[in-house]
Amino acid sequence: AAGEQLTALAERMGGMDLYFHASGIGKQNPNVDAEIELRTVGTNGMGFTRMIDAAFGYMAKHGGGHIAAITSVAGTKGLGMAPSYSATKAFQNTYLQALEQFTDIRPGFVATALLDDEHHYPMLMNVQTTARLIMKAVKAKKHVAILDWRYRVLIALWRRVPRCIWRHLPIKTKD
């Protein structure tokens, strides 16, 4: 009922000019535990679609607005340590691209409670800096905002790696 609740909230507030979607889960799952994968797909796929569609429908009915969603750079290439996370983030990237009036915010690893302490996360981004970059992208109504120059470089390189090579890269996420 989350979509209906969002619409009801917008009505109570007198409208919705901006919907900012910042929800998702992800977990390293090298053994592809089905429960972890399906929970991720449920939140990042079904939940994302339900909320974006509710916001879009409300805005279409009431004269427009802007939708911004935090996706991830992980949607660029399939990451073997988190297959459903990568796949659902790619889904989100493509979904937003299809609708074109949204801001797709793609951060890398951000130092939040979502990241556990047992793994080493490269190029960790500061929360305050990330928030500032997100607000800048939303205000500018960018279509795609890859946050932090290091991730823009990384993504440019990832996109050029052929799939046959990508599959064999020894990507290490643990110390």
mmCIF file of N, CA, C and O in Angstrom, residues 16-111:
data_model
loop_
_atom_site.group_PDB
_atom_site.id
_atom_site.type_symbol
_atom_site.label_atom_id
_atom_site.label_comp_id
_atom_site.label_asym_id
_atom_site.label_seq_id
_atom_site.Cartn_x
_atom_site.Cartn_y
_atom_site.Cartn_z
ATOM 1 N N MET A 16 2.855 17.732 -4.780
ATOM 2 C CA MET A 16 4.191 17.150 -4.751
ATOM 3 C C MET A 16 4.959 17.681 -5.965
ATOM 4 O O MET A 16 4.634 17.352 -7.095
ATOM 5 N N ASP A 17 5.936 18.524 -5.717
ATOM 6 C CA ASP A 17 6.776 19.056 -6.788
ATOM 7 C C ASP A 17 8.004 18.185 -7.029
ATOM 8 O O ASP A 17 8.533 18.147 -8.134
ATOM 9 N N LEU A 18 8.473 17.524 -5.963
ATOM 10 C CA LEU A 18 9.669 16.690 -6.044
ATOM 11 C C LEU A 18 9.427 15.410 -5.274
ATOM 12 O O LEU A 18 8.992 15.432 -4.123
ATOM 13 N N TYR A 19 9.681 14.277 -5.926
ATOM 14 C CA TYR A 19 9.715 12.998 -5.229
ATOM 15 C C TYR A 19 11.153 12.531 -5.267
ATOM 16 O O TYR A 19 11.753 12.414 -6.338
ATOM 17 N N PHE A 20 11.720 12.272 -4.097
ATOM 18 C CA PHE A 20 13.116 11.857 -3.984
ATOM 19 C C PHE A 20 13.130 10.430 -3.458
ATOM 20 O O PHE A 20 12.789 10.181 -2.306
ATOM 21 N N HIS A 21 13.505 9.476 -4.307
ATOM 22 C CA HIS A 21 13.502 8.065 -3.936
ATOM 23 C C HIS A 21 14.898 7.668 -3.468
ATOM 24 O O HIS A 21 15.842 7.654 -4.248
ATOM 25 N N ALA A 22 15.014 7.362 -2.181
ATOM 26 C CA ALA A 22 16.307 6.971 -1.599
ATOM 27 C C ALA A 22 16.103 5.711 -0.776
ATOM 28 O O ALA A 22 16.204 5.727 0.439
ATOM 29 N N SER A 23 15.790 4.626 -1.459
ATOM 30 C CA SER A 23 15.525 3.378 -0.769
ATOM 31 C C SER A 23 16.142 2.239 -1.559
ATOM 32 O O SER A 23 16.114 2.231 -2.785
ATOM 33 N N GLY A 24 16.683 1.292 -0.851
ATOM 34 C CA GLY A 24 17.232 0.123 -1.510
ATOM 35 C C GLY A 24 18.037 -0.694 -0.518
ATOM 36 O O GLY A 24 18.399 -0.220 0.559
ATOM 37 N N ILE A 25 18.280 -1.944 -0.883
ATOM 38 C CA ILE A 25 19.122 -2.806 -0.063
ATOM 39 C C ILE A 25 20.121 -3.504 -0.970
ATOM 40 O O ILE A 25 19.929 -3.597 -2.180
ATOM 41 N N GLY A 26 21.182 -3.991 -0.375
ATOM 42 C CA GLY A 26 22.178 -4.740 -1.114
ATOM 43 C C GLY A 26 23.086 -5.461 -0.146
ATOM 44 O O GLY A 26 23.326 -4.988 0.958
ATOM 45 N N LYS A 27 23.542 -6.615 -0.548
ATOM 46 C CA LYS A 27 24.405 -7.398 0.314
ATOM 47 C C LYS A 27 25.337 -8.219 -0.569
ATOM 48 O O LYS A 27 24.916 -8.752 -1.595
ATOM 49 N N GLN A 28 26.590 -8.305 -0.159
ATOM 50 C CA GLN A 28 27.491 -9.185 -0.886
ATOM 51 C C GLN A 28 26.978 -10.607 -0.710
ATOM 52 O O GLN A 28 26.663 -11.033 0.398
ATOM 53 N N ASN A 29 26.886 -11.318 -1.819
ATOM 54 C CA ASN A 29 26.274 -12.644 -1.796
ATOM 55 C C ASN A 29 26.990 -13.556 -2.792
ATOM 56 O O ASN A 29 26.397 -14.005 -3.773
ATOM 57 N N PRO A 30 28.287 -13.833 -2.543
ATOM 58 C CA PRO A 30 29.057 -14.624 -3.521
ATOM 59 C C PRO A 30 28.529 -16.044 -3.715
ATOM 60 O O PRO A 30 28.758 -16.649 -4.753
ATOM 61 N N ASN A 31 27.781 -16.573 -2.736
ATOM 62 C CA ASN A 31 27.226 -17.923 -2.865
ATOM 63 C C ASN A 31 25.824 -17.914 -3.453
ATOM 64 O O ASN A 31 25.196 -18.962 -3.569
ATOM 65 N N VAL A 32 25.330 -16.747 -3.813
ATOM 66 C CA VAL A 32 24.019 -16.552 -4.424
ATOM 67 C C VAL A 32 22.914 -17.241 -3.607
ATOM 68 O O VAL A 32 22.152 -18.056 -4.125
ATOM 69 N N ASP A 33 22.836 -16.878 -2.351
ATOM 70 C CA ASP A 33 21.759 -17.346 -1.479
ATOM 71 C C ASP A 33 20.451 -16.779 -2.030
ATOM 72 O O ASP A 33 20.284 -15.566 -2.138
ATOM 73 N N ALA A 34 19.519 -17.651 -2.389
ATOM 74 C CA ALA A 34 18.273 -17.242 -3.050
ATOM 75 C C ALA A 34 17.459 -16.262 -2.209
ATOM 76 O O ALA A 34 16.863 -15.332 -2.748
ATOM 77 N N GLU A 35 17.424 -16.443 -0.906
ATOM 78 C CA GLU A 35 16.633 -15.547 -0.064
ATOM 79 C C GLU A 35 17.177 -14.119 -0.108
ATOM 80 O O GLU A 35 16.412 -13.157 -0.196
ATOM 81 N N ILE A 36 18.482 -13.978 -0.062
ATOM 82 C CA ILE A 36 19.111 -12.644 -0.154
ATOM 83 C C ILE A 36 18.808 -12.029 -1.516
ATOM 84 O O ILE A 36 18.438 -10.853 -1.616
ATOM 85 N N GLU A 37 18.938 -12.824 -2.574
ATOM 86 C CA GLU A 37 18.698 -12.325 -3.924
ATOM 87 C C GLU A 37 17.249 -11.860 -4.090
ATOM 88 O O GLU A 37 16.992 -10.772 -4.615
ATOM 89 N N LEU A 38 16.304 -12.668 -3.644
ATOM 90 C CA LEU A 38 14.890 -12.327 -3.816
ATOM 91 C C LEU A 38 14.470 -11.137 -2.961
ATOM 92 O O LEU A 38 13.654 -10.323 -3.380
ATOM 93 N N ARG A 39 15.035 -11.009 -1.777
ATOM 94 C CA ARG A 39 14.738 -9.852 -0.927
ATOM 95 C C ARG A 39 15.241 -8.570 -1.599
ATOM 96 O O ARG A 39 14.562 -7.546 -1.607
ATOM 97 N N THR A 40 16.415 -8.647 -2.199
ATOM 98 C CA THR A 40 16.976 -7.493 -2.910
ATOM 99 C C THR A 40 16.118 -7.127 -4.111
ATOM 100 O O THR A 40 15.808 -5.955 -4.335
ATOM 101 N N VAL A 41 15.700 -8.130 -4.886
ATOM 102 C CA VAL A 41 14.845 -7.883 -6.048
ATOM 103 C C VAL A 41 13.499 -7.297 -5.609
ATOM 104 O O VAL A 41 12.975 -6.367 -6.245
ATOM 105 N N GLY A 42 12.966 -7.784 -4.515
ATOM 106 C CA GLY A 42 11.694 -7.268 -4.019
ATOM 107 C C GLY A 42 11.765 -5.791 -3.656
ATOM 108 O O GLY A 42 10.892 -5.003 -4.030
ATOM 109 N N THR A 43 12.814 -5.419 -2.959
ATOM 110 C CA THR A 43 12.959 -4.016 -2.545
ATOM 111 C C THR A 43 13.401 -3.139 -3.700
ATOM 112 O O THR A 43 12.782 -2.111 -3.989
ATOM 113 N N ASN A 44 14.481 -3.525 -4.372
ATOM 114 C CA ASN A 44 15.083 -2.665 -5.397
ATOM 115 C C ASN A 44 14.367 -2.734 -6.741
ATOM 116 O O ASN A 44 14.539 -1.837 -7.566
ATOM 117 N N GLY A 45 13.603 -3.778 -6.967
ATOM 118 C CA GLY A 45 12.859 -3.907 -8.217
ATOM 119 C C GLY A 45 11.391 -3.547 -8.035
ATOM 120 O O GLY A 45 10.921 -2.518 -8.513
ATOM 121 N N MET A 46 10.681 -4.385 -7.303
ATOM 122 C CA MET A 46 9.241 -4.177 -7.106
ATOM 123 C C MET A 46 8.946 -2.916 -6.302
ATOM 124 O O MET A 46 8.093 -2.121 -6.687
ATOM 125 N N GLY A 47 9.632 -2.730 -5.188
ATOM 126 C CA GLY A 47 9.387 -1.549 -4.358
ATOM 127 C C GLY A 47 9.710 -0.260 -5.093
ATOM 128 O O GLY A 47 8.946 0.714 -5.040
ATOM 129 N N PHE A 48 10.837 -0.256 -5.801
ATOM 130 C CA PHE A 48 11.238 0.903 -6.595
ATOM 131 C C PHE A 48 10.165 1.240 -7.627
ATOM 132 O O PHE A 48 9.717 2.384 -7.738
ATOM 133 N N THR A 49 9.734 0.234 -8.384
ATOM 134 C CA THR A 49 8.739 0.443 -9.433
ATOM 135 C C THR A 49 7.422 0.954 -8.850
ATOM 136 O O THR A 49 6.818 1.895 -9.383
ATOM 137 N N ARG A 50 6.994 0.357 -7.766
ATOM 138 C CA ARG A 50 5.740 0.762 -7.128
ATOM 139 C C ARG A 50 5.781 2.248 -6.741
ATOM 140 O O ARG A 50 4.841 2.994 -7.001
ATOM 141 N N MET A 51 6.868 2.691 -6.146
ATOM 142 C CA MET A 51 6.939 4.070 -5.658
ATOM 143 C C MET A 51 7.147 5.067 -6.800
ATOM 144 O O MET A 51 6.525 6.133 -6.826
ATOM 145 N N ILE A 52 8.008 4.736 -7.755
ATOM 146 C CA ILE A 52 8.246 5.632 -8.892
ATOM 147 C C ILE A 52 6.949 5.789 -9.693
ATOM 148 O O ILE A 52 6.581 6.894 -10.090
ATOM 149 N N ASP A 53 6.246 4.681 -9.908
ATOM 150 C CA ASP A 53 4.989 4.744 -10.657
ATOM 151 C C ASP A 53 3.934 5.578 -9.933
ATOM 152 O O ASP A 53 3.185 6.326 -10.566
ATOM 153 N N ALA A 54 3.866 5.446 -8.603
ATOM 154 C CA ALA A 54 2.899 6.237 -7.839
ATOM 155 C C ALA A 54 3.225 7.726 -7.950
ATOM 156 O O ALA A 54 2.325 8.547 -8.193
ATOM 157 N N ALA A 55 4.497 8.078 -7.809
ATOM 158 C CA ALA A 55 4.901 9.492 -7.922
ATOM 159 C C ALA A 55 4.650 10.002 -9.340
ATOM 160 O O ALA A 55 4.116 11.099 -9.529
ATOM 161 N N PHE A 56 5.011 9.208 -10.335
ATOM 162 C CA PHE A 56 4.815 9.599 -11.726
ATOM 163 C C PHE A 56 3.330 9.818 -12.024
ATOM 164 O O PHE A 56 2.936 10.810 -12.633
ATOM 165 N N GLY A 57 2.504 8.871 -11.579
ATOM 166 C CA GLY A 57 1.060 8.982 -11.805
ATOM 167 C C GLY A 57 0.476 10.230 -11.162
ATOM 168 O O GLY A 57 -0.334 10.932 -11.772
ATOM 169 N N TYR A 58 0.896 10.498 -9.939
ATOM 170 C CA TYR A 58 0.401 11.692 -9.256
ATOM 171 C C TYR A 58 0.814 12.953 -10.014
ATOM 172 O O TYR A 58 -0.004 13.848 -10.249
ATOM 173 N N MET A 59 2.070 13.019 -10.408
ATOM 174 C CA MET A 59 2.572 14.208 -11.105
ATOM 175 C C MET A 59 1.922 14.379 -12.479
ATOM 176 O O MET A 59 1.618 15.493 -12.892
ATOM 177 N N ALA A 60 1.708 13.279 -13.176
ATOM 178 C CA ALA A 60 1.055 13.355 -14.482
ATOM 179 C C ALA A 60 -0.367 13.902 -14.349
ATOM 180 O O ALA A 60 -0.827 14.696 -15.175
ATOM 181 N N LYS A 61 -1.041 13.512 -13.289
ATOM 182 C CA LYS A 61 -2.417 13.945 -13.049
ATOM 183 C C LYS A 61 -2.496 15.392 -12.559
ATOM 184 O O LYS A 61 -3.495 16.071 -12.785
ATOM 185 N N HIS A 62 -1.442 15.885 -11.930
ATOM 186 C CA HIS A 62 -1.470 17.200 -11.300
ATOM 187 C C HIS A 62 -0.520 18.212 -11.934
ATOM 188 O O HIS A 62 -0.077 19.153 -11.264
ATOM 189 N N GLY A 63 -0.165 18.048 -13.172
ATOM 190 C CA GLY A 63 0.593 19.084 -13.878
ATOM 191 C C GLY A 63 2.098 19.023 -13.788
ATOM 192 O O GLY A 63 2.771 20.011 -14.061
ATOM 193 N N GLY A 64 2.669 17.894 -13.406
ATOM 194 C CA GLY A 64 4.115 17.748 -13.466
ATOM 195 C C GLY A 64 4.811 17.769 -12.123
ATOM 196 O O GLY A 64 4.199 17.835 -11.071
ATOM 197 N N GLY A 65 6.119 17.718 -12.201
ATOM 198 C CA GLY A 65 6.977 17.648 -11.035
ATOM 199 C C GLY A 65 8.284 17.008 -11.444
ATOM 200 O O GLY A 65 8.533 16.765 -12.634
ATOM 201 N N HIS A 66 9.096 16.719 -10.470
ATOM 202 C CA HIS A 66 10.408 16.130 -10.759
ATOM 203 C C HIS A 66 10.631 14.948 -9.827
ATOM 204 O O HIS A 66 10.297 15.009 -8.647
ATOM 205 N N ILE A 67 11.198 13.890 -10.381
ATOM 206 C CA ILE A 67 11.510 12.696 -9.606
ATOM 207 C C ILE A 67 13.016 12.495 -9.648
ATOM 208 O O ILE A 67 13.633 12.536 -10.714
ATOM 209 N N ALA A 68 13.606 12.285 -8.474
ATOM 210 C CA ALA A 68 15.033 11.972 -8.358
ATOM 211 C C ALA A 68 15.143 10.649 -7.614
ATOM 212 O O ALA A 68 14.397 10.406 -6.663
ATOM 213 N N ALA A 69 16.041 9.791 -8.058
ATOM 214 C CA ALA A 69 16.200 8.486 -7.417
ATOM 215 C C ALA A 69 17.674 8.153 -7.297
ATOM 216 O O ALA A 69 18.437 8.334 -8.240
ATOM 217 N N ILE A 70 18.054 7.658 -6.136
ATOM 218 C CA ILE A 70 19.418 7.178 -5.939
ATOM 219 C C ILE A 70 19.462 5.740 -6.421
ATOM 220 O O ILE A 70 18.766 4.875 -5.881
ATOM 221 N N THR A 71 20.260 5.494 -7.442
ATOM 222 C CA THR A 71 20.462 4.129 -7.935
ATOM 223 C C THR A 71 21.876 3.736 -7.497
ATOM 224 O O THR A 71 22.149 3.742 -6.313
ATOM 225 N N SER A 72 22.770 3.419 -8.422
ATOM 226 C CA SER A 72 24.141 3.080 -8.037
ATOM 227 C C SER A 72 25.003 2.912 -9.276
ATOM 228 O O SER A 72 24.514 2.548 -10.341
ATOM 229 N N VAL A 73 26.283 3.124 -9.086
ATOM 230 C CA VAL A 73 27.233 2.816 -10.155
ATOM 231 C C VAL A 73 27.294 1.308 -10.385
ATOM 232 O O VAL A 73 27.741 0.854 -11.437
ATOM 233 N N ALA A 74 26.815 0.523 -9.435
ATOM 234 C CA ALA A 74 26.816 -0.937 -9.569
ATOM 235 C C ALA A 74 25.915 -1.413 -10.706
ATOM 236 O O ALA A 74 26.035 -2.554 -11.148
ATOM 237 N N GLY A 75 25.036 -0.554 -11.199
ATOM 238 C CA GLY A 75 24.180 -0.919 -12.314
ATOM 239 C C GLY A 75 24.884 -0.880 -13.656
ATOM 240 O O GLY A 75 24.309 -1.253 -14.677
ATOM 241 N N THR A 76 26.134 -0.447 -13.672
ATOM 242 C CA THR A 76 26.893 -0.334 -14.915
ATOM 243 C C THR A 76 27.366 -1.688 -15.434
ATOM 244 O O THR A 76 27.301 -1.958 -16.621
ATOM 245 N N LYS A 77 27.859 -2.523 -14.551
ATOM 246 C CA LYS A 77 28.344 -3.872 -14.898
ATOM 247 C C LYS A 77 27.916 -4.823 -13.798
ATOM 248 O O LYS A 77 27.822 -4.441 -12.636
ATOM 249 N N GLY A 78 27.700 -6.073 -14.149
ATOM 250 C CA GLY A 78 27.334 -7.066 -13.154
ATOM 251 C C GLY A 78 28.492 -7.349 -12.216
ATOM 252 O O GLY A 78 29.571 -7.732 -12.665
ATOM 253 N N LEU A 79 28.279 -7.140 -10.931
ATOM 254 C CA LEU A 79 29.304 -7.398 -9.926
ATOM 255 C C LEU A 79 29.030 -8.752 -9.280
ATOM 256 O O LEU A 79 28.014 -8.935 -8.621
ATOM 257 N N GLY A 80 29.929 -9.694 -9.464
ATOM 258 C CA GLY A 80 29.734 -11.063 -9.004
ATOM 259 C C GLY A 80 29.503 -11.226 -7.522
ATOM 260 O O GLY A 80 28.872 -12.181 -7.085
ATOM 261 N N MET A 81 29.999 -10.309 -6.719
ATOM 262 C CA MET A 81 29.808 -10.408 -5.270
ATOM 263 C C MET A 81 28.388 -10.014 -4.851
ATOM 264 O O MET A 81 27.972 -10.320 -3.752
ATOM 265 N N ALA A 82 27.666 -9.316 -5.723
ATOM 266 C CA ALA A 82 26.305 -8.866 -5.390
ATOM 267 C C ALA A 82 25.453 -8.870 -6.654
ATOM 268 O O ALA A 82 25.068 -7.827 -7.167
ATOM 269 N N PRO A 83 25.140 -10.057 -7.173
ATOM 270 C CA PRO A 83 24.452 -10.136 -8.462
ATOM 271 C C PRO A 83 23.087 -9.463 -8.519
ATOM 272 O O PRO A 83 22.799 -8.712 -9.449
ATOM 273 N N SER A 84 22.220 -9.703 -7.543
ATOM 274 C CA SER A 84 20.890 -9.090 -7.612
ATOM 275 C C SER A 84 20.964 -7.590 -7.371
ATOM 276 O O SER A 84 20.157 -6.841 -7.927
ATOM 277 N N TYR A 85 21.927 -7.141 -6.585
ATOM 278 C CA TYR A 85 22.083 -5.700 -6.377
ATOM 279 C C TYR A 85 22.455 -5.034 -7.697
ATOM 280 O O TYR A 85 21.828 -4.060 -8.111
ATOM 281 N N SER A 86 23.456 -5.571 -8.389
ATOM 282 C CA SER A 86 23.850 -5.010 -9.684
ATOM 283 C C SER A 86 22.703 -5.047 -10.680
ATOM 284 O O SER A 86 22.441 -4.066 -11.384
ATOM 285 N N ALA A 87 22.005 -6.176 -10.728
ATOM 286 C CA ALA A 87 20.921 -6.331 -11.698
ATOM 287 C C ALA A 87 19.775 -5.358 -11.420
ATOM 288 O O ALA A 87 19.227 -4.749 -12.345
ATOM 289 N N THR A 88 19.408 -5.193 -10.155
ATOM 290 C CA THR A 88 18.297 -4.294 -9.845
ATOM 291 C C THR A 88 18.692 -2.836 -10.039
ATOM 292 O O THR A 88 17.849 -2.006 -10.405
ATOM 293 N N LYS A 89 19.954 -2.510 -9.822
ATOM 294 C CA LYS A 89 20.395 -1.142 -10.060
ATOM 295 C C LYS A 89 20.439 -0.860 -11.558
ATOM 296 O O LYS A 89 20.112 0.243 -12.004
ATOM 297 N N ALA A 90 20.803 -1.849 -12.369
ATOM 298 C CA ALA A 90 20.739 -1.688 -13.830
ATOM 299 C C ALA A 90 19.280 -1.507 -14.271
ATOM 300 O O ALA A 90 18.983 -0.682 -15.137
ATOM 301 N N PHE A 91 18.376 -2.257 -13.671
ATOM 302 C CA PHE A 91 16.942 -2.104 -13.936
ATOM 303 C C PHE A 91 16.505 -0.674 -13.634
ATOM 304 O O PHE A 91 15.828 -0.029 -14.433
ATOM 305 N N GLN A 92 16.897 -0.180 -12.457
ATOM 306 C CA GLN A 92 16.523 1.176 -12.070
ATOM 307 C C GLN A 92 17.079 2.205 -13.054
ATOM 308 O O GLN A 92 16.363 3.132 -13.457
ATOM 309 N N ASN A 93 18.348 2.049 -13.441
ATOM 310 C CA ASN A 93 18.960 2.976 -14.403
ATOM 311 C C ASN A 93 18.166 3.010 -15.700
ATOM 312 O O ASN A 93 17.852 4.076 -16.232
ATOM 313 N N THR A 94 17.818 1.834 -16.204
ATOM 314 C CA THR A 94 17.093 1.740 -17.468
ATOM 315 C C THR A 94 15.659 2.254 -17.336
ATOM 316 O O THR A 94 15.155 2.928 -18.230
ATOM 317 N N TYR A 95 15.016 1.966 -16.244
ATOM 318 C CA TYR A 95 13.652 2.428 -16.001
ATOM 319 C C TYR A 95 13.599 3.952 -16.004
ATOM 320 O O TYR A 95 12.746 4.558 -16.652
ATOM 321 N N LEU A 96 14.527 4.556 -15.282
ATOM 322 C CA LEU A 96 14.568 6.018 -15.233
ATOM 323 C C LEU A 96 14.905 6.607 -16.604
ATOM 324 O O LEU A 96 14.350 7.631 -17.000
ATOM 325 N N GLN A 97 15.814 5.959 -17.313
ATOM 326 C CA GLN A 97 16.170 6.421 -18.656
ATOM 327 C C GLN A 97 14.949 6.385 -19.576
ATOM 328 O O GLN A 97 14.735 7.299 -20.372
ATOM 329 N N ALA A 98 14.136 5.364 -19.439
ATOM 330 C CA ALA A 98 12.950 5.238 -20.284
ATOM 331 C C ALA A 98 11.957 6.366 -20.021
ATOM 332 O O ALA A 98 11.267 6.808 -20.936
ATOM 333 N N LEU A 99 11.898 6.850 -18.815
ATOM 334 C CA LEU A 99 10.952 7.906 -18.477
ATOM 335 C C LEU A 99 11.535 9.299 -18.662
ATOM 336 O O LEU A 99 10.790 10.280 -18.725
ATOM 337 N N GLU A 100 12.839 9.421 -18.702
ATOM 338 C CA GLU A 100 13.604 10.633 -19.038
ATOM 339 C C GLU A 100 13.350 11.918 -18.272
ATOM 340 O O GLU A 100 14.070 12.855 -18.439
ATOM 341 N N GLN A 101 12.336 12.011 -17.458
ATOM 342 C CA GLN A 101 12.205 13.276 -16.742
ATOM 343 C C GLN A 101 12.664 13.154 -15.298
ATOM 344 O O GLN A 101 12.280 13.937 -14.459
ATOM 345 N N PHE A 102 13.481 12.186 -15.040
ATOM 346 C CA PHE A 102 13.951 11.939 -13.690
ATOM 347 C C PHE A 102 15.432 12.251 -13.569
ATOM 348 O O PHE A 102 16.146 12.388 -14.556
ATOM 349 N N THR A 103 15.894 12.315 -12.329
ATOM 350 C CA THR A 103 17.318 12.425 -12.049
ATOM 351 C C THR A 103 17.763 11.099 -11.457
ATOM 352 O O THR A 103 17.303 10.699 -10.396
ATOM 353 N N ASP A 104 18.646 10.427 -12.158
ATOM 354 C CA ASP A 104 19.205 9.141 -11.737
ATOM 355 C C ASP A 104 20.532 9.438 -11.049
ATOM 356 O O ASP A 104 21.509 9.786 -11.695
ATOM 357 N N ILE A 105 20.565 9.311 -9.738
ATOM 358 C CA ILE A 105 21.751 9.629 -8.945
ATOM 359 C C ILE A 105 22.512 8.335 -8.693
ATOM 360 O O ILE A 105 21.980 7.399 -8.095
ATOM 361 N N ARG A 106 23.769 8.290 -9.137
ATOM 362 C CA ARG A 106 24.555 7.064 -9.041
ATOM 363 C C ARG A 106 25.803 7.279 -8.175
ATOM 364 O O ARG A 106 26.879 7.559 -8.688
ATOM 365 N N PRO A 107 25.634 7.088 -6.875
ATOM 366 C CA PRO A 107 26.823 7.185 -6.028
ATOM 367 C C PRO A 107 27.591 5.875 -6.043
ATOM 368 O O PRO A 107 27.065 4.838 -6.465
ATOM 369 N N GLY A 108 28.808 5.937 -5.578
ATOM 370 C CA GLY A 108 29.566 4.722 -5.320
ATOM 371 C C GLY A 108 29.292 4.313 -3.880
ATOM 372 O O GLY A 108 28.189 4.491 -3.377
ATOM 373 N N PHE A 109 30.311 3.802 -3.205
ATOM 374 C CA PHE A 109 30.161 3.426 -1.810
ATOM 375 C C PHE A 109 30.140 4.675 -0.935
ATOM 376 O O PHE A 109 31.051 5.489 -0.986
ATOM 377 N N VAL A 110 29.103 4.815 -0.124
ATOM 378 C CA VAL A 110 28.963 5.955 0.777
ATOM 379 C C VAL A 110 29.061 5.435 2.213
ATOM 380 O O VAL A 110 28.451 4.414 2.546
ATOM 381 N N ALA A 111 29.815 6.100 3.038
ATOM 382 C CA ALA A 111 30.069 5.678 4.419
ATOM 383 C C ALA A 111 28.803 5.833 5.267
ATOM 384 O O ALA A 111 28.647 6.793 6.015
#
